[in-house]
Coordinates of C-alpha atoms and ligand atoms in Angstrom, one line a residue:
X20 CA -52.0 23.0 -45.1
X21 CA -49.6 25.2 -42.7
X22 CA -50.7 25.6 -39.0
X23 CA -53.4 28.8 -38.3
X24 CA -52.3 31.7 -37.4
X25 CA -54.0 34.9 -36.5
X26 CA -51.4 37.5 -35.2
X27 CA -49.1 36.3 -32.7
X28 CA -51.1 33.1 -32.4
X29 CA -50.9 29.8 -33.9
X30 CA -53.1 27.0 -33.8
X31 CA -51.6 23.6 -35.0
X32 CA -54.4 22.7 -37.3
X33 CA -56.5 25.1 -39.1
X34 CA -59.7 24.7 -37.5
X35 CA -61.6 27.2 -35.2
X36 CA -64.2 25.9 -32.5
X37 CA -67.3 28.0 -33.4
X38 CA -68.2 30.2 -30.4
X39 CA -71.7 29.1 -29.2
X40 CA -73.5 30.3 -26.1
X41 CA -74.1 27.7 -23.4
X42 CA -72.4 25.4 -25.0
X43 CA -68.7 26.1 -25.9
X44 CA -67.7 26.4 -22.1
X45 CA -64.4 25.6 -20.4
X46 CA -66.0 22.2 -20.0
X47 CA -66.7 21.5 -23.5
X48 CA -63.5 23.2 -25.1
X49 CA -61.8 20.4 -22.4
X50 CA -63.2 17.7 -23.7
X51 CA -63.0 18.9 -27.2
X52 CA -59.4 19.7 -27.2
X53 CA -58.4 16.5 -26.1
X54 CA -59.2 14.9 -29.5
X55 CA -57.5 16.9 -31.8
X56 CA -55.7 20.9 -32.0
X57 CA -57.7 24.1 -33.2
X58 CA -58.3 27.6 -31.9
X59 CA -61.1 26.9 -29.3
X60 CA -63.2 30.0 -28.8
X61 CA -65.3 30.5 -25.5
X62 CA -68.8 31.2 -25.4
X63 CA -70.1 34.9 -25.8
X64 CA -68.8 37.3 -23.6
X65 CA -71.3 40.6 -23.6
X66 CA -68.3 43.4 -22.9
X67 CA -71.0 45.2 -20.1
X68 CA -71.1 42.6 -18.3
X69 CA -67.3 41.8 -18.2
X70 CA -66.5 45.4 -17.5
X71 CA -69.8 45.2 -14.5
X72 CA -67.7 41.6 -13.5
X73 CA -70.9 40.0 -13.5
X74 CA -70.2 36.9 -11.4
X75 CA -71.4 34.3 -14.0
X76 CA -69.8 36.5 -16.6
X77 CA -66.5 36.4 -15.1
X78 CA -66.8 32.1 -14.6
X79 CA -67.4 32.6 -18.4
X80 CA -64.1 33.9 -18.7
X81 CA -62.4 30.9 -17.1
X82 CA -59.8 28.6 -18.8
X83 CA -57.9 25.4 -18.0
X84 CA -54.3 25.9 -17.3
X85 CA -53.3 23.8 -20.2
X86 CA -55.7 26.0 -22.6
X87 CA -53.3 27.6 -25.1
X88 CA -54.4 30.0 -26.8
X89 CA -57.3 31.5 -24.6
X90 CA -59.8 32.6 -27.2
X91 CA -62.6 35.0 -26.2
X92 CA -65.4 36.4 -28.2
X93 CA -66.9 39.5 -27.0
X94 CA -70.1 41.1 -27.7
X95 CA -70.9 44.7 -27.3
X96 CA -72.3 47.6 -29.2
X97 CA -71.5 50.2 -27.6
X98 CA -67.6 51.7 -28.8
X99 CA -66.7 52.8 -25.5
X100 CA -67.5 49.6 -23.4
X101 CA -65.9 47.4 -25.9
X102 CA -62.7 49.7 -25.4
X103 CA -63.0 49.0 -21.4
X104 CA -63.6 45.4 -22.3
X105 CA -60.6 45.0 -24.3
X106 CA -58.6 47.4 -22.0
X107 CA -59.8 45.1 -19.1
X108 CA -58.5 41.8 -21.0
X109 CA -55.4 42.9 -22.0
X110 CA -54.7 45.0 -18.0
X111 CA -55.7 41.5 -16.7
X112 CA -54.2 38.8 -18.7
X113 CA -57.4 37.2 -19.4
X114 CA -56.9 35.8 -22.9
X115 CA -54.6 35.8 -25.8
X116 CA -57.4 36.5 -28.6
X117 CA -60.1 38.3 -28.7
X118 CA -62.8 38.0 -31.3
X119 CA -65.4 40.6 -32.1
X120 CA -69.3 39.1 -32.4
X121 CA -71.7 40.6 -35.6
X122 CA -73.3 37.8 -36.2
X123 CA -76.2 37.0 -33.9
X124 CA -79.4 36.8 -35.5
X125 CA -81.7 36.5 -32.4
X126 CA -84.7 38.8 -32.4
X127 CA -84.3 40.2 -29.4
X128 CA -80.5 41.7 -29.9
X129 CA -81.2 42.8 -33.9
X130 CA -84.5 44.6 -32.7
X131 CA -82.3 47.1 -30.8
X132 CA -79.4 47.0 -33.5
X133 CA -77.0 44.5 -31.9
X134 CA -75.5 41.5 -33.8
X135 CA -76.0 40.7 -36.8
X136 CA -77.8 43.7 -37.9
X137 CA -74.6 46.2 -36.5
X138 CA -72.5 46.2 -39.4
X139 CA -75.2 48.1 -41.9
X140 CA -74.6 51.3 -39.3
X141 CA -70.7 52.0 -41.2
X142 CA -69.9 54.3 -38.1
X143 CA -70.5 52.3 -35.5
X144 CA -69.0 48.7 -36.6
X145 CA -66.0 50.9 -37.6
X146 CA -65.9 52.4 -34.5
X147 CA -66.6 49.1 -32.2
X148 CA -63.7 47.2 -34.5
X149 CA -61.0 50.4 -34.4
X150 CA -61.4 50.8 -30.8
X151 CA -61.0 47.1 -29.9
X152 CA -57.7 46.9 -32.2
X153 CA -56.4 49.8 -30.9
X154 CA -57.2 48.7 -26.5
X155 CA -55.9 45.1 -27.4
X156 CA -52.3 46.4 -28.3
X157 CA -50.4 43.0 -29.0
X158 CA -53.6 40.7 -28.8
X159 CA -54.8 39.8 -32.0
X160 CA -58.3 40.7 -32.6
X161 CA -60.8 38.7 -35.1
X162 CA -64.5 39.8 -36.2
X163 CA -67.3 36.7 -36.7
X164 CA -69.9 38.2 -39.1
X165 CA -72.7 36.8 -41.5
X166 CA -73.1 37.7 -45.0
X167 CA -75.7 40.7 -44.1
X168 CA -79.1 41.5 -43.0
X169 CA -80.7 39.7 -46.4
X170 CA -79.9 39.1 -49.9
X171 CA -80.7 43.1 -50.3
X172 CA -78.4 44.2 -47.7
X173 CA -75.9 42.7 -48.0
X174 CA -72.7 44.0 -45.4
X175 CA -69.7 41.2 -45.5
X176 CA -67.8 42.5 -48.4
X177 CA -67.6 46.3 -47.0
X178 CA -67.3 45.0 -43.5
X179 CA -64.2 42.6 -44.2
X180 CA -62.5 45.3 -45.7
X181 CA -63.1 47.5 -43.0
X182 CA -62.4 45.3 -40.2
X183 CA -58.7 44.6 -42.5
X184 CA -57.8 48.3 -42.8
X185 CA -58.6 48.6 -38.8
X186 CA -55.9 46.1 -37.9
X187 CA -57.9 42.7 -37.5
X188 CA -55.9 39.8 -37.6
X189 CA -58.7 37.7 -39.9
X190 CA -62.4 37.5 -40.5
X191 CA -64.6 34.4 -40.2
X192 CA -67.7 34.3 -42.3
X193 CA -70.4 32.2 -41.9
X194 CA -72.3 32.4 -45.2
X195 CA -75.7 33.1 -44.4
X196 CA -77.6 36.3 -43.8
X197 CA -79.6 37.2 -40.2
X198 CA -82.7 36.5 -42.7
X199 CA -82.0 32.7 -42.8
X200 CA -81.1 32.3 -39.4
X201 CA -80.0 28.6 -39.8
X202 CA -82.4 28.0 -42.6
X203 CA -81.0 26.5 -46.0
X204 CA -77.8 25.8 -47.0
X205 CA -74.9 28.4 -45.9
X206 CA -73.0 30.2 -49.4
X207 CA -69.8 29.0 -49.5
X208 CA -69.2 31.4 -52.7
X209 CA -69.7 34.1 -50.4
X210 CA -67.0 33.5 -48.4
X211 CA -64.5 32.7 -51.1
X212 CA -65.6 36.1 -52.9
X213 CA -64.4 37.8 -49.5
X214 CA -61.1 35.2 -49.7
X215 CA -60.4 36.6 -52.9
X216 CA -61.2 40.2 -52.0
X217 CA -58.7 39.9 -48.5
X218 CA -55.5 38.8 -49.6
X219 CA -53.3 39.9 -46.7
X220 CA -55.1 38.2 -43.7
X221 CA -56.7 35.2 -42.9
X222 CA -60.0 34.1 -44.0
X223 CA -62.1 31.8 -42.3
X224 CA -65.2 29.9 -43.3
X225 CA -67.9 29.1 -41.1
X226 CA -71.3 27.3 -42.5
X227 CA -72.6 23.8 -42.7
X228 CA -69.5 21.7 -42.1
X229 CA -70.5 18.4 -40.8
X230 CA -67.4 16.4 -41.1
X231 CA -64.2 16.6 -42.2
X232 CA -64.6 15.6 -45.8
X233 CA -67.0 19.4 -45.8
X234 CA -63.7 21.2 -43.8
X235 CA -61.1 19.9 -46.7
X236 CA -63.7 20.5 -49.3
X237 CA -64.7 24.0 -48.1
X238 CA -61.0 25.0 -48.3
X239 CA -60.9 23.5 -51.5
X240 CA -63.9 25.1 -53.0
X241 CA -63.0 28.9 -51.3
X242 CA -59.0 28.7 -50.7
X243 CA -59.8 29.8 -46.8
X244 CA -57.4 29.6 -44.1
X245 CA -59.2 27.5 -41.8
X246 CA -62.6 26.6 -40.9
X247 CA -65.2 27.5 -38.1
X248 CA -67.1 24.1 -37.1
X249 CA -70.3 24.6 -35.0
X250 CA -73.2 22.5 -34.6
X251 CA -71.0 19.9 -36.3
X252 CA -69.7 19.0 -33.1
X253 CA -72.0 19.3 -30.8
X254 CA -72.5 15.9 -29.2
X255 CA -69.5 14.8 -31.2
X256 CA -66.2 16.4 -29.8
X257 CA -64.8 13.7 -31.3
X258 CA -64.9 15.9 -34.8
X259 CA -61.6 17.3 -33.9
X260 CA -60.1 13.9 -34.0
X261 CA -61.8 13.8 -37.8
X262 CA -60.2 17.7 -38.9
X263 CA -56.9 17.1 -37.3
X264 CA -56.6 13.9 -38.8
X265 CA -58.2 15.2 -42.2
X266 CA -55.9 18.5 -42.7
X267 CA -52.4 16.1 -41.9
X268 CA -53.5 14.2 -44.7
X269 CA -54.5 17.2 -47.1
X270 CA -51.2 18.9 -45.7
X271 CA -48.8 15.8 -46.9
X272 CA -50.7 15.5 -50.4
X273 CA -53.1 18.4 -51.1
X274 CA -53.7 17.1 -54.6
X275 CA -54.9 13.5 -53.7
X276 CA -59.0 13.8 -54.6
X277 CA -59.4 12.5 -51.1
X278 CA -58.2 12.1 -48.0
X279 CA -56.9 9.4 -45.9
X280 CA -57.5 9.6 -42.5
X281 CA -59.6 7.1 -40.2
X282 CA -62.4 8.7 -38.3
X283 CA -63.5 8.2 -34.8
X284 CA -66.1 6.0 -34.9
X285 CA -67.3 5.5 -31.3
X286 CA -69.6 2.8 -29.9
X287 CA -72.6 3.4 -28.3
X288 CA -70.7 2.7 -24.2
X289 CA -67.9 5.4 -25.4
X290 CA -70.9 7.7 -26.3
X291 CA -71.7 7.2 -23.4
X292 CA -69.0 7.6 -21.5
X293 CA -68.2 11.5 -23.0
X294 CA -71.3 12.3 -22.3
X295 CA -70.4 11.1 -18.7
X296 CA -67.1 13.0 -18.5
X297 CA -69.0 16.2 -19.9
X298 CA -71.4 16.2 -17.4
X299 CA -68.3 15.6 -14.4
X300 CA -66.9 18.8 -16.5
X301 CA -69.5 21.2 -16.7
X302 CA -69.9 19.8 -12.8
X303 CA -66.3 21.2 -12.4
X304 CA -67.0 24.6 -14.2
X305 CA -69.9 24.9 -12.2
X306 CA -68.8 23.7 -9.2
X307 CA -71.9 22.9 -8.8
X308 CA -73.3 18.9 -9.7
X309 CA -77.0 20.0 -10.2
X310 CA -76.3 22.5 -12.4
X311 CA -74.2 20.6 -14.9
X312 CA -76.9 18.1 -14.8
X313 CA -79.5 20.3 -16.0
X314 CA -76.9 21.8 -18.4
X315 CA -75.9 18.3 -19.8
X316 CA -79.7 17.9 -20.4
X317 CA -79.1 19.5 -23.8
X318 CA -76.9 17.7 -25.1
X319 CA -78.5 14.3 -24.6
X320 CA -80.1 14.3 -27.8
X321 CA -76.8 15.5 -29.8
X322 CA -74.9 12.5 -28.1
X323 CA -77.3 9.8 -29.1
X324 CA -78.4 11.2 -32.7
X325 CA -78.6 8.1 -34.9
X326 CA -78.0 5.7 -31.9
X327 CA -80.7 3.1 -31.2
X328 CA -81.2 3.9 -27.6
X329 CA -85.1 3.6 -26.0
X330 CA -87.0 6.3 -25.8
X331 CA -87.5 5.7 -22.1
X332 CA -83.7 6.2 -21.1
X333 CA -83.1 9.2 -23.2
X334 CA -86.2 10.4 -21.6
X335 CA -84.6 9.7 -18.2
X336 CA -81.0 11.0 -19.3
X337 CA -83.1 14.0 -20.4
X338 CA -84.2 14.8 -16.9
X339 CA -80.8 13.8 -14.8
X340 CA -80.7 15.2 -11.4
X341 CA -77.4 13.4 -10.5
X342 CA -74.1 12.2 -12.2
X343 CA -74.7 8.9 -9.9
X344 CA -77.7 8.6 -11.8
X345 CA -76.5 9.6 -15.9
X346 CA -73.6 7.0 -14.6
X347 CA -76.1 4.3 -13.8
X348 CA -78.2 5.0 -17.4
X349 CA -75.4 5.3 -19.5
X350 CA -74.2 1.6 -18.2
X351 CA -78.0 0.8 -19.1
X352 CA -76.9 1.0 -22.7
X353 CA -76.5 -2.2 -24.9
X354 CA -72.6 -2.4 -24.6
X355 CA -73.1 -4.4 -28.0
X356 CA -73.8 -1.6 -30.3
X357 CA -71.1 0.0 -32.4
X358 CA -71.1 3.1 -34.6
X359 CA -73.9 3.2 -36.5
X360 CA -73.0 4.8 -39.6
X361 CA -74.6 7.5 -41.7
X362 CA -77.3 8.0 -39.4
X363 CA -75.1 9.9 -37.2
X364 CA -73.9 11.7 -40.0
X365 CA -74.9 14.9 -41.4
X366 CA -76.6 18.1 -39.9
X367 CA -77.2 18.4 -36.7
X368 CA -78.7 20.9 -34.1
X369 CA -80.7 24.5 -35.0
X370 CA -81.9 24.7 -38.4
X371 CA -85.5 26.4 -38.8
X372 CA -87.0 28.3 -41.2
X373 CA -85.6 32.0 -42.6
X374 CA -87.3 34.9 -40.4
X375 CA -87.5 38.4 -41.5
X376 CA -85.4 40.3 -39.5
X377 CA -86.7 42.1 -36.6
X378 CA -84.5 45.9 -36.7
X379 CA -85.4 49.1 -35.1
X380 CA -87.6 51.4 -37.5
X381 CA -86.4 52.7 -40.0
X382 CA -82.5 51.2 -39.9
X383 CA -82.2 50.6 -43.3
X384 CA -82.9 53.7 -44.0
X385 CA -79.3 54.7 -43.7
X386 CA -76.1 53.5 -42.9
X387 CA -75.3 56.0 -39.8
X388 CA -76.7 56.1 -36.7
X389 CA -79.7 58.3 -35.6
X390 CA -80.1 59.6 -31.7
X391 CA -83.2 57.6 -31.4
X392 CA -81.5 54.4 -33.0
X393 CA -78.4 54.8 -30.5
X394 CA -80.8 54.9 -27.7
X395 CA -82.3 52.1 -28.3
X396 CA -79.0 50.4 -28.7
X397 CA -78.0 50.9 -25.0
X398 CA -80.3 48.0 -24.7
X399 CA -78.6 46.0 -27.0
X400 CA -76.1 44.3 -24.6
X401 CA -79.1 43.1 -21.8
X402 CA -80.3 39.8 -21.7
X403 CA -78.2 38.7 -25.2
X404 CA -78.2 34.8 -25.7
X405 CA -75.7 34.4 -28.6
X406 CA -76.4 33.1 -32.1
Ligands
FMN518 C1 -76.4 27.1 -29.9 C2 -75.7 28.1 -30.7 C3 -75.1 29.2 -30.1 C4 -74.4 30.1 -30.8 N1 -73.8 31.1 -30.2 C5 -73.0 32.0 -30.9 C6 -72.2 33.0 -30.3 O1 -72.3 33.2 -29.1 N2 -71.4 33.8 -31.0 C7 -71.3 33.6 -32.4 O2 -70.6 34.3 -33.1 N3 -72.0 32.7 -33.0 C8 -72.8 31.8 -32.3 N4 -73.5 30.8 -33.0 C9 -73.3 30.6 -34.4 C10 -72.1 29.7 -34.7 O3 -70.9 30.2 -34.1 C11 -71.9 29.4 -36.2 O4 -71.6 30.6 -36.8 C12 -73.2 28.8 -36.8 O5 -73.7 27.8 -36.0 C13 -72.9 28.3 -38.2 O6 -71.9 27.3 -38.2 P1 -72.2 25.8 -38.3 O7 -73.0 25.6 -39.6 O8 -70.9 25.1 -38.3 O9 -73.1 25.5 -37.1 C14 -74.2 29.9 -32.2 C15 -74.8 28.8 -32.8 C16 -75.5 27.9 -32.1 C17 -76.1 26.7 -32.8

């Protein structure tokens, strides 16, 4: 399989770090670029605040030195901010990529419009996706979408199209709708119907991929040109390691049945120990140790899934106030356990149950914009949380 590349860029395997809010930080994309190569996207950007240079916002948009390519993903609903946004990236050298959010399913952002529910209004998502293309003049920009607002409205197929003939330089689809949420099992046929349908761009495919063996499969099963890992990884950088590893493989000998890589099996101390050098990362992002302790809080649970490790330490690492304190826990841990196996294997993080989407009244009513409905989507950027 030949490197990724989306414009001008190039990533040297074909894997893209799925953008997740409050957790793929310059911390985390660190630590995770140091197993293996990928495009590593940033956590949502909401294009008001960027253009407002929220101070948090603008630590958001912070990268390493070493980070090549600097991959942003933007959220915004509102044409005219997104322009500034982009104009503001491009003025300012702030990134080398820029992708373009419409997947979100979170009540709070559909309910005015945003997200996931945007690309059922056909003048607006054009609008948002031209502008951007046309403010990032060499950057290449990217749209994230799901499959549509449910099985009856459905938007991917019209959208990926759209997004082409505005200049994108490839979609990502993660096949589910806003109506399952995380529920169920994502359609990969989906997004080899929009492979098929998109000749001349990149596709990539974003849903349930767990391990490597699911990347190589999922390009086998849809013929994409990479593959968005999220939850996958969280509390397992070490995935990278896997899909680099993986794709190599599947390059030199696509037509072997499987491939032969060895995967990163860590022990339970070298669990440990990333989740001690993601904590003294986020602690450098935030330049701010308490912080990154209750940040790393999170991910405690991701780290140890299917390690035997007491109840009463995870409990403790759950509540860290120090990284004096994670260090002296994490040496607490039986330094004679290995990799436990298939117990660490499999899905991970936000699942749930499907959830009728919450959308202002009457929005599927048409596919254009009404005054009231582009009211309440002035709202849409406040308080947004990713998804
Ligand atoms: C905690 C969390 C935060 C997320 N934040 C974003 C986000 O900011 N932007 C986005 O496009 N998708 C976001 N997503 C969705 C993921 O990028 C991805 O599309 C989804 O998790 C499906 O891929 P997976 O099955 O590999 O996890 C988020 C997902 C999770 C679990």
């Amino acid at each position: 399989m030949t490197p990724l590349r989306i414009g001008s860029i190039e990533a040297a395997s074909p894997v893209v770090l799925a953008p997740m809010a409050g957790i793929t930080n310059r911390a985390f994309r660190h630590l995770a670029r140091e197993y293996g190569g990928g495009l590593y996207v940033c956590e949502m950007i909401t294009t008001r605040a960027l253009v407002e240079r929220n101070a948090e916002t603008m630590r958001l948009i912070t990268f390493d030195p070493d980070e090549s390519p600097r991959s942003v993903q933007l959220y915004g609903v509102d044409p005219k901010t997104v322009g500034e946004a982009v104009r503001m990236i491009v003025a300012e050298n702030l990134a080398d990529h820029i992708d373009l959010n419409f997947g979100c399913p979170v009540p709070k952002v559909t309910r005015k419009g945003g997200g996931s529910a945007l690309p059922w209004k056909k003048d607006l998502f054009t609008s948002i996706v031209r502008t951007a293309v046309a403010c990032a003049e060499d950057l290449p920009v990217t749209i994230k979408m799901r499959k549509g607002i449910d099985d009856d409205h459905l938007t991917y197929e019209w959208a990926g199209k759209t997004a082409r003939d505005a200049g994108v330089s490839a979609v990502a689809l993660h096949g589910r709708t806003a109506a399952q949420h995380y529920s169920g099992q994502a359609d990969w046929s989906a997004i080899a119907r929009l492979r098929e349908q998109l000749l001349d761009i990149p596709v990539l495919g974003n849903g349930d991929i767990w391990s490597a063996e699911d990347a190589i499969r999922m390009v086998r099963e849809t013929g994409v040109d990479g593959v968005v890992v999220g939850r996958g990884c969280l509390g397992r950088p070490w995935l990278f390691h896997d899909l680099q590893q993986a794709f190599e493989a599947y390059a030199a000998d696509p037509s072997r049945p499987s491939v032969d890589y060895q995967p990163a099996q860590p022990s339970l101390r070298e669990v440990g120990d990333a989740l001690v050098r993601h904590a003294r990362l986020l602690g450098e992002f935030f330049d701010d140790e308490q912080h990154a302790c209750r940040d790393i809080r999170k991910h405690v649970a991701w780290y140890f899934k299917g390690y035997p490790v007491g109840g009463e330490l995870r409990h403790r690492m759950a509540l860290v106030e120090s990284f004096a304190e994670l260090e002296d826990l994490v040496g607490q841990l039986d330094p004679t356990v290995g990799y436990p196996g298939a117990d660490v294997e499999g899905p991970r993080g936000r699942a749930g149950t499907p959830k009728q989407p919450h959308l202002p009244d009457g929005w599927l009513d048409s596919d254009h914009l009404n005054e009231r409905q582009a009211e309440l989507l002035r709202e849409a950027e406040l308080s947004v949380s990713g998804g």
